[in-house]
mmCIF file of C-alpha atoms in Angstrom:
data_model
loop_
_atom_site.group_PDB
_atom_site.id
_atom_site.type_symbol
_atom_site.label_atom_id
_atom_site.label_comp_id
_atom_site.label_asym_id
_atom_site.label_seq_id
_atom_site.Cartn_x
_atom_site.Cartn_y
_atom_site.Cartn_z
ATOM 1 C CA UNK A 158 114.621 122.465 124.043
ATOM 2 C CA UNK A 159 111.633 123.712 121.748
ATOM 3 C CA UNK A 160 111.571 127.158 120.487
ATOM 4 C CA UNK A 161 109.901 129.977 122.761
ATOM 5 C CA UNK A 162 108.682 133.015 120.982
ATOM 6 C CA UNK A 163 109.507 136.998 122.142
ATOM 7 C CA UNK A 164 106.270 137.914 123.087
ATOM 8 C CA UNK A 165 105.876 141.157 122.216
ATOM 9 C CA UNK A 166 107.321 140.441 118.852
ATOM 10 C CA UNK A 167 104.443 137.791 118.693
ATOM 11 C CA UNK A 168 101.715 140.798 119.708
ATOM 12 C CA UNK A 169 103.283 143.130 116.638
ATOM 13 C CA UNK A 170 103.629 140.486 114.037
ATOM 14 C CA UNK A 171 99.396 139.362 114.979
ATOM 15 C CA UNK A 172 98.491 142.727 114.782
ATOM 16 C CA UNK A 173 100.530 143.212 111.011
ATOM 17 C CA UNK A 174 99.406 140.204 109.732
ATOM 18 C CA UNK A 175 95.854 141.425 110.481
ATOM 19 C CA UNK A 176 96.353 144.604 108.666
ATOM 20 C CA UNK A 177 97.627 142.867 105.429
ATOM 21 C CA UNK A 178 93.920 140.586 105.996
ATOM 22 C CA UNK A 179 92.139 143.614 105.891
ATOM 23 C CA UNK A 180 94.050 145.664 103.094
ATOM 24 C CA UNK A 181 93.769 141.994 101.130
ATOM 25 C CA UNK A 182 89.371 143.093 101.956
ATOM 26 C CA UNK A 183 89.738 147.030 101.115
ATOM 27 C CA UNK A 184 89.718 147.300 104.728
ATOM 28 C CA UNK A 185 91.506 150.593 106.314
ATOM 29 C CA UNK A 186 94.243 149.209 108.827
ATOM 30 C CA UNK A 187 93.624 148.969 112.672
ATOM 31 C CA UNK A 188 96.100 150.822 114.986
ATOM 32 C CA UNK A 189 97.447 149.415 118.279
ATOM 33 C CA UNK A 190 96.194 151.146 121.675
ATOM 34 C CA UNK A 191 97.601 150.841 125.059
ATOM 35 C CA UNK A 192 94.427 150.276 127.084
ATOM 36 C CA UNK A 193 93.239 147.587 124.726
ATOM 37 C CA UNK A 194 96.518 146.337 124.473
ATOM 38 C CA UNK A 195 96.761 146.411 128.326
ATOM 39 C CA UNK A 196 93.036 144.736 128.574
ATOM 40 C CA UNK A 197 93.657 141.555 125.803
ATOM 41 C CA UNK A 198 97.001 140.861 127.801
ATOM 42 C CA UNK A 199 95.189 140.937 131.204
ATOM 43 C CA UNK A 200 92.472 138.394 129.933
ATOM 44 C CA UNK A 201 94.939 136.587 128.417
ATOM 45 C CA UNK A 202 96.168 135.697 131.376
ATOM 46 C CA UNK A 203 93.177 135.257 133.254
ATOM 47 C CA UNK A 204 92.589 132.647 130.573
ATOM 48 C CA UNK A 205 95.242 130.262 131.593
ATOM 49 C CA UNK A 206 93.281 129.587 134.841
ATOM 50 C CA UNK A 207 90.912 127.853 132.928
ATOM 51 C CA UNK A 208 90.831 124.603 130.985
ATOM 52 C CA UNK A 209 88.926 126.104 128.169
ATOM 53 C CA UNK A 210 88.631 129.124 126.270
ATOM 54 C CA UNK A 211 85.625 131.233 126.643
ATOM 55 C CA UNK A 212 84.696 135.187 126.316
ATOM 56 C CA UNK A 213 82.995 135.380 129.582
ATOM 57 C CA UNK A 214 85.306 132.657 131.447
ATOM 58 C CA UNK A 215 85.334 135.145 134.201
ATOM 59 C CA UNK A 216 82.430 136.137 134.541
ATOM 60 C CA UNK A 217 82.605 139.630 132.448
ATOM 61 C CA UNK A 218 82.366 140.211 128.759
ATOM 62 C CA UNK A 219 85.259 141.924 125.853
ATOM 63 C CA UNK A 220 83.142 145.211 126.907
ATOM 64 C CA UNK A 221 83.520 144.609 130.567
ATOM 65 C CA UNK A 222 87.497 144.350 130.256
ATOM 66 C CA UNK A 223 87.794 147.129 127.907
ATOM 67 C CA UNK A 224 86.062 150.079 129.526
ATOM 68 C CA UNK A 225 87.450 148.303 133.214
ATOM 69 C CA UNK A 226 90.855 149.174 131.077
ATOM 70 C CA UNK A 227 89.973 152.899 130.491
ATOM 71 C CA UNK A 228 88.454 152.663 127.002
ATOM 72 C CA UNK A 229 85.984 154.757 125.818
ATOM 73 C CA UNK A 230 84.081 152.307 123.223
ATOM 74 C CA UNK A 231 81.007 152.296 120.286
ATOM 75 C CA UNK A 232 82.173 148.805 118.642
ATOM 76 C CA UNK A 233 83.984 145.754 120.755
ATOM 77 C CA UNK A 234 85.299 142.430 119.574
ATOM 78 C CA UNK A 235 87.372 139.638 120.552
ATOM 79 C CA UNK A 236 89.019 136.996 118.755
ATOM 80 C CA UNK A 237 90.939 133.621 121.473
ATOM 81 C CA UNK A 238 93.459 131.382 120.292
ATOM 82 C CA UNK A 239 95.543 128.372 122.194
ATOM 83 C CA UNK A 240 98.122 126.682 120.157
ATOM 84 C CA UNK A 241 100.656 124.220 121.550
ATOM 85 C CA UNK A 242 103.316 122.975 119.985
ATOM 86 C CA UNK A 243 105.996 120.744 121.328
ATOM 87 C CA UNK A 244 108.611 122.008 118.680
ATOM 88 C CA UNK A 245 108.005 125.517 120.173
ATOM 89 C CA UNK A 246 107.487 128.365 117.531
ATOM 90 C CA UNK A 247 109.203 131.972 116.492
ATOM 91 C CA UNK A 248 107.076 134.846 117.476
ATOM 92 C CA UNK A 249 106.231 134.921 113.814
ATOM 93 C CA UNK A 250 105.288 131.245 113.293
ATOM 94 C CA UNK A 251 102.946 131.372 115.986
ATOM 95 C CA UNK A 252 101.418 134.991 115.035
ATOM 96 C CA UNK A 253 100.688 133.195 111.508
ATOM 97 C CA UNK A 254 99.317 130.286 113.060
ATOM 98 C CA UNK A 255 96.992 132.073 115.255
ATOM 99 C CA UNK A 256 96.065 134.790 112.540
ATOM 100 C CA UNK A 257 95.334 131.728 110.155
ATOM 101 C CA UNK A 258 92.815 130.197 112.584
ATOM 102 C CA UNK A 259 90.879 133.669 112.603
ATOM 103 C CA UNK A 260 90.839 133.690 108.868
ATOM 104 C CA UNK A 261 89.395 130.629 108.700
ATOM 105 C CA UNK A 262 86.807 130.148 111.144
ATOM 106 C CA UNK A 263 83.660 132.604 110.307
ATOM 107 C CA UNK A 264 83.208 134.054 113.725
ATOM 108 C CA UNK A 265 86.644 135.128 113.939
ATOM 109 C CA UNK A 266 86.854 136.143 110.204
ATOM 110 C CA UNK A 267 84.172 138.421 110.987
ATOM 111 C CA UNK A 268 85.431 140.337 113.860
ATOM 112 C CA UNK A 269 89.056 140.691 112.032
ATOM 113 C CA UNK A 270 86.765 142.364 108.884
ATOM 114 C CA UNK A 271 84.374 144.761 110.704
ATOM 115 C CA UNK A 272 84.713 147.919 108.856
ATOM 116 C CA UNK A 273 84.418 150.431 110.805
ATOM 117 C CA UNK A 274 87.423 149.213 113.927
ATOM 118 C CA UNK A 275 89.712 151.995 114.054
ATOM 119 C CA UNK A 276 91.816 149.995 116.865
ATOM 120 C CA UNK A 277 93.494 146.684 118.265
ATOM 121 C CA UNK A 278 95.330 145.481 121.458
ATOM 122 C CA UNK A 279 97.103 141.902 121.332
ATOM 123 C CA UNK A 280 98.105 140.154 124.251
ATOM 124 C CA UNK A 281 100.189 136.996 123.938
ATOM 125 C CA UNK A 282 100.903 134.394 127.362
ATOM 126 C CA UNK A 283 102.362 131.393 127.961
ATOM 127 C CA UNK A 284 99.812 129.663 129.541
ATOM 128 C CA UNK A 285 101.369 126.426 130.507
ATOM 129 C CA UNK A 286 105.008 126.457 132.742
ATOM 130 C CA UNK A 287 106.150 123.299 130.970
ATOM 131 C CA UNK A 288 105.073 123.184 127.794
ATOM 132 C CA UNK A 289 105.405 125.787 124.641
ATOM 133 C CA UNK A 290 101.289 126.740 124.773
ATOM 134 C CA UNK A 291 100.196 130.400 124.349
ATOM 135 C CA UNK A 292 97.341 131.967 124.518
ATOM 136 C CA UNK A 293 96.354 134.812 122.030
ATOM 137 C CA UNK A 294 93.722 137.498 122.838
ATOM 138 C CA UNK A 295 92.914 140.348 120.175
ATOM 139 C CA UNK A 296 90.636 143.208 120.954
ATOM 140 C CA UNK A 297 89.075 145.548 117.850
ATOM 141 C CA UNK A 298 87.159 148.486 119.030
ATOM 142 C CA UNK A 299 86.232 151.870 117.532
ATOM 143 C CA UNK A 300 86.350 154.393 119.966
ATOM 144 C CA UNK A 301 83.609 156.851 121.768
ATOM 145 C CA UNK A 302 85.170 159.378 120.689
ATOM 146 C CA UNK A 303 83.863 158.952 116.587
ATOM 147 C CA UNK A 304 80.102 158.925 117.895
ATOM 148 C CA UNK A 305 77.856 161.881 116.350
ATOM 149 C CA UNK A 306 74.470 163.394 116.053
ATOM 150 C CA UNK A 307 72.204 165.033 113.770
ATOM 151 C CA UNK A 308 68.856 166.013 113.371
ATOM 152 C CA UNK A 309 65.529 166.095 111.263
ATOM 153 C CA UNK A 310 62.805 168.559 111.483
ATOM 154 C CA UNK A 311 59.510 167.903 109.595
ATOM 155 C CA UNK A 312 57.817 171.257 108.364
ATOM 156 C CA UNK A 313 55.669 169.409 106.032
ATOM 157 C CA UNK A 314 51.945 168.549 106.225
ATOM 158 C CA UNK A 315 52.450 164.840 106.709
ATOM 159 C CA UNK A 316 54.133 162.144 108.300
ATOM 160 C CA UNK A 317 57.450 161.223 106.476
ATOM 161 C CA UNK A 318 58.906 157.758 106.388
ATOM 162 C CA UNK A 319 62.942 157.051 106.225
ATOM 163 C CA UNK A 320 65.184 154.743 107.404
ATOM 164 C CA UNK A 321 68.659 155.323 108.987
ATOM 165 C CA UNK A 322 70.663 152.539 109.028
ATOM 166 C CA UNK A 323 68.398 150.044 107.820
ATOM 167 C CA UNK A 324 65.847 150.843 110.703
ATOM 168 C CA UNK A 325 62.567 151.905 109.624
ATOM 169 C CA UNK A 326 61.653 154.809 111.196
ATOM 170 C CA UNK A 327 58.463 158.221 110.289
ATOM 171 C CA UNK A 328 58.264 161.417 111.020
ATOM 172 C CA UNK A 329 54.935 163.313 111.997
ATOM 173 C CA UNK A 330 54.622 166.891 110.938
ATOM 174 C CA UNK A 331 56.290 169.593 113.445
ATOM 175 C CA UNK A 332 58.130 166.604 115.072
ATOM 176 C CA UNK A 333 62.280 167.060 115.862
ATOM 177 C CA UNK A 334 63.751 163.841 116.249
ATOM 178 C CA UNK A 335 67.489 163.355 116.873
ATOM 179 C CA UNK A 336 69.703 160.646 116.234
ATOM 180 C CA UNK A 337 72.829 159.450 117.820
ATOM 181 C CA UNK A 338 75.212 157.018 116.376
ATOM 182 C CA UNK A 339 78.329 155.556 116.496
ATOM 183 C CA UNK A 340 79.346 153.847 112.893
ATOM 184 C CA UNK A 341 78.721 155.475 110.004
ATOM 185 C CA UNK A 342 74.775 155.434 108.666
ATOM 186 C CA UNK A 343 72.826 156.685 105.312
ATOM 187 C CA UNK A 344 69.513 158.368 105.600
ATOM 188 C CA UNK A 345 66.695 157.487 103.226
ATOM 189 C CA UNK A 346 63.873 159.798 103.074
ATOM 190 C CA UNK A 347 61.128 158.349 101.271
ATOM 191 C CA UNK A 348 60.221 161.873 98.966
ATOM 192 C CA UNK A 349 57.571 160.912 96.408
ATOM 193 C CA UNK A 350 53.825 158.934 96.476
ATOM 194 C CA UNK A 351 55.874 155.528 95.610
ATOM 195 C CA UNK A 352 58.162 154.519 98.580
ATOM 196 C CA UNK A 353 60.806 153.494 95.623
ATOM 197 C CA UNK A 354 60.973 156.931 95.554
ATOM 198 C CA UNK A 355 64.237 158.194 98.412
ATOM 199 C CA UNK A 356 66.461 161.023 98.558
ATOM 200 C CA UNK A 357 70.046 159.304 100.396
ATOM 201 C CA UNK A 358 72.498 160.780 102.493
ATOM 202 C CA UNK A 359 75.223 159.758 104.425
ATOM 203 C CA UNK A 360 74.594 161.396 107.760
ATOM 204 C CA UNK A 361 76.838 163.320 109.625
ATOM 205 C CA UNK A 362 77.301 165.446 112.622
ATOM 206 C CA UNK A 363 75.800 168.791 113.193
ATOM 207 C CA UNK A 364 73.830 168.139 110.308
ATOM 208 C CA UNK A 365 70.060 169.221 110.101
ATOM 209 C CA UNK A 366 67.525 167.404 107.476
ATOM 210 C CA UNK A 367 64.744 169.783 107.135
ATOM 211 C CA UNK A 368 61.415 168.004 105.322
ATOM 212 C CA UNK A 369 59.627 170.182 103.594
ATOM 213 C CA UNK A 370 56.054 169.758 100.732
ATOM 214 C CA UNK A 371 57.065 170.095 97.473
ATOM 215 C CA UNK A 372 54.846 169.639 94.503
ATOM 216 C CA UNK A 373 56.293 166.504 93.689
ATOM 217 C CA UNK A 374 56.415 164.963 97.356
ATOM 218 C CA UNK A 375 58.750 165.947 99.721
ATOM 219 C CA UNK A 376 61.626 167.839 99.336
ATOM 220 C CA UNK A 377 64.720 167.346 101.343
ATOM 221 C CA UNK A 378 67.019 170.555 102.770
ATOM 222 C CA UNK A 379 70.606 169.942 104.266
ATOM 223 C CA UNK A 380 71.802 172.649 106.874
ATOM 224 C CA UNK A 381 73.816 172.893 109.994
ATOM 225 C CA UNK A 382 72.888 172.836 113.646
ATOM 226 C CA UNK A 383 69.851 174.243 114.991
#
């Protein structure tokens, strides 16, 4: 009789062989959370309804399923894996064959490195009654929670050009504009006659970027809320 893995176990060892991919990339680890965790084992087994894998097989997409869980979400991704094996495999064989398969397909590669994931669910299902095939969903997300705001206020005489998050974006003089975002984001004013010429920062929340003349340009001021 082949080997059937402890499912759970299966779930914990995906979701610590994915932290020792990312620490192997400088990458800070992900932690597990319920809803996802309750969402990638719910599609999971939706999933063994159909013949083939798919993120939408039903209809709805990775965001769909995780805010229908509960979650609160800036960032979603999703990696699948099937794997059958007639010998039947430990929880930990098949969390390092499933983890391999991510690492080496782009797509998957990708979503395992995104930098700024601060969570993971992993649900694990036997999708066929006679043979030893599993399914393997993984959910990264960064939560709602991490979005912030800030603002710039030109008081100089002309319209300024920056870019936030490598958007282009101006400025016209006695204009507010605020910005929301969800992953983290530098600022480049563009201070002097050359556009070469930026003053960078990493934006925050609360903060207020006041644009002021200067005789060389523009000059830059860095306050709190107004």
């Amino acid at each position: 009789m082949p080997a059937l893995p402890d499912l759970p176990a299966a779930e914990a060892a995906i979701i610590e062989m994915t932290n020792a991919f990312r620490a192997q990339n400088k990458l800070a680890p992900v932690r597990q959370n319920p809803q996802l965790t309750a969402a990638a084992r719910a599609y999971a087994t939706t999933l063994t309804g159909y013949r083939a894998l798919s993120h939408t097989a039903d209809g709805t997409t990775p965001s769909d399923r995780v805010a229908s869980a509960g979650y609160r979400y800036c960032q979603v991704g999703e990696n699948l894996a099937t794997i059958l094996d007639t010998r039947g495999f430990t929880a930990g064989e098949y969390a390092k064959r499933a983890v391999q398969g991510w690492e080496d397909s782009p797509g998957h590669r990708k979503n395992m490195l995104l930098p700024f994931v601060t969570e993971t669910g992993v649900g694990v299902v036997r999708s066929s009654p006679t043979e030893p095939q599993y399914i393997a969903v993984q959910l990264f997300a960064r939560p709602e929670a991490t979005k912030y705001s800030f603002k710039i206020m030109n008081r100089a005489e002309r319209a300024v050009s920056y870019t936030f998050s490598g958007k282009d974006n101006a400025i016209a003089p006695r204009e507010i504009i605020t910005h929301t975002a969800c992953l983290p984001g530098t600022i480049a004013f563009a201070t002097g006659a050359k556009p070469a010429v930026a003053a960078r920062y990493e934006a925050a929340d609360g903060q207020l970027y006041t644009l002021k003349s200067s005789a060389s340009g523009i000059a830059v001021e860095v306050g709190g809320k107004r």
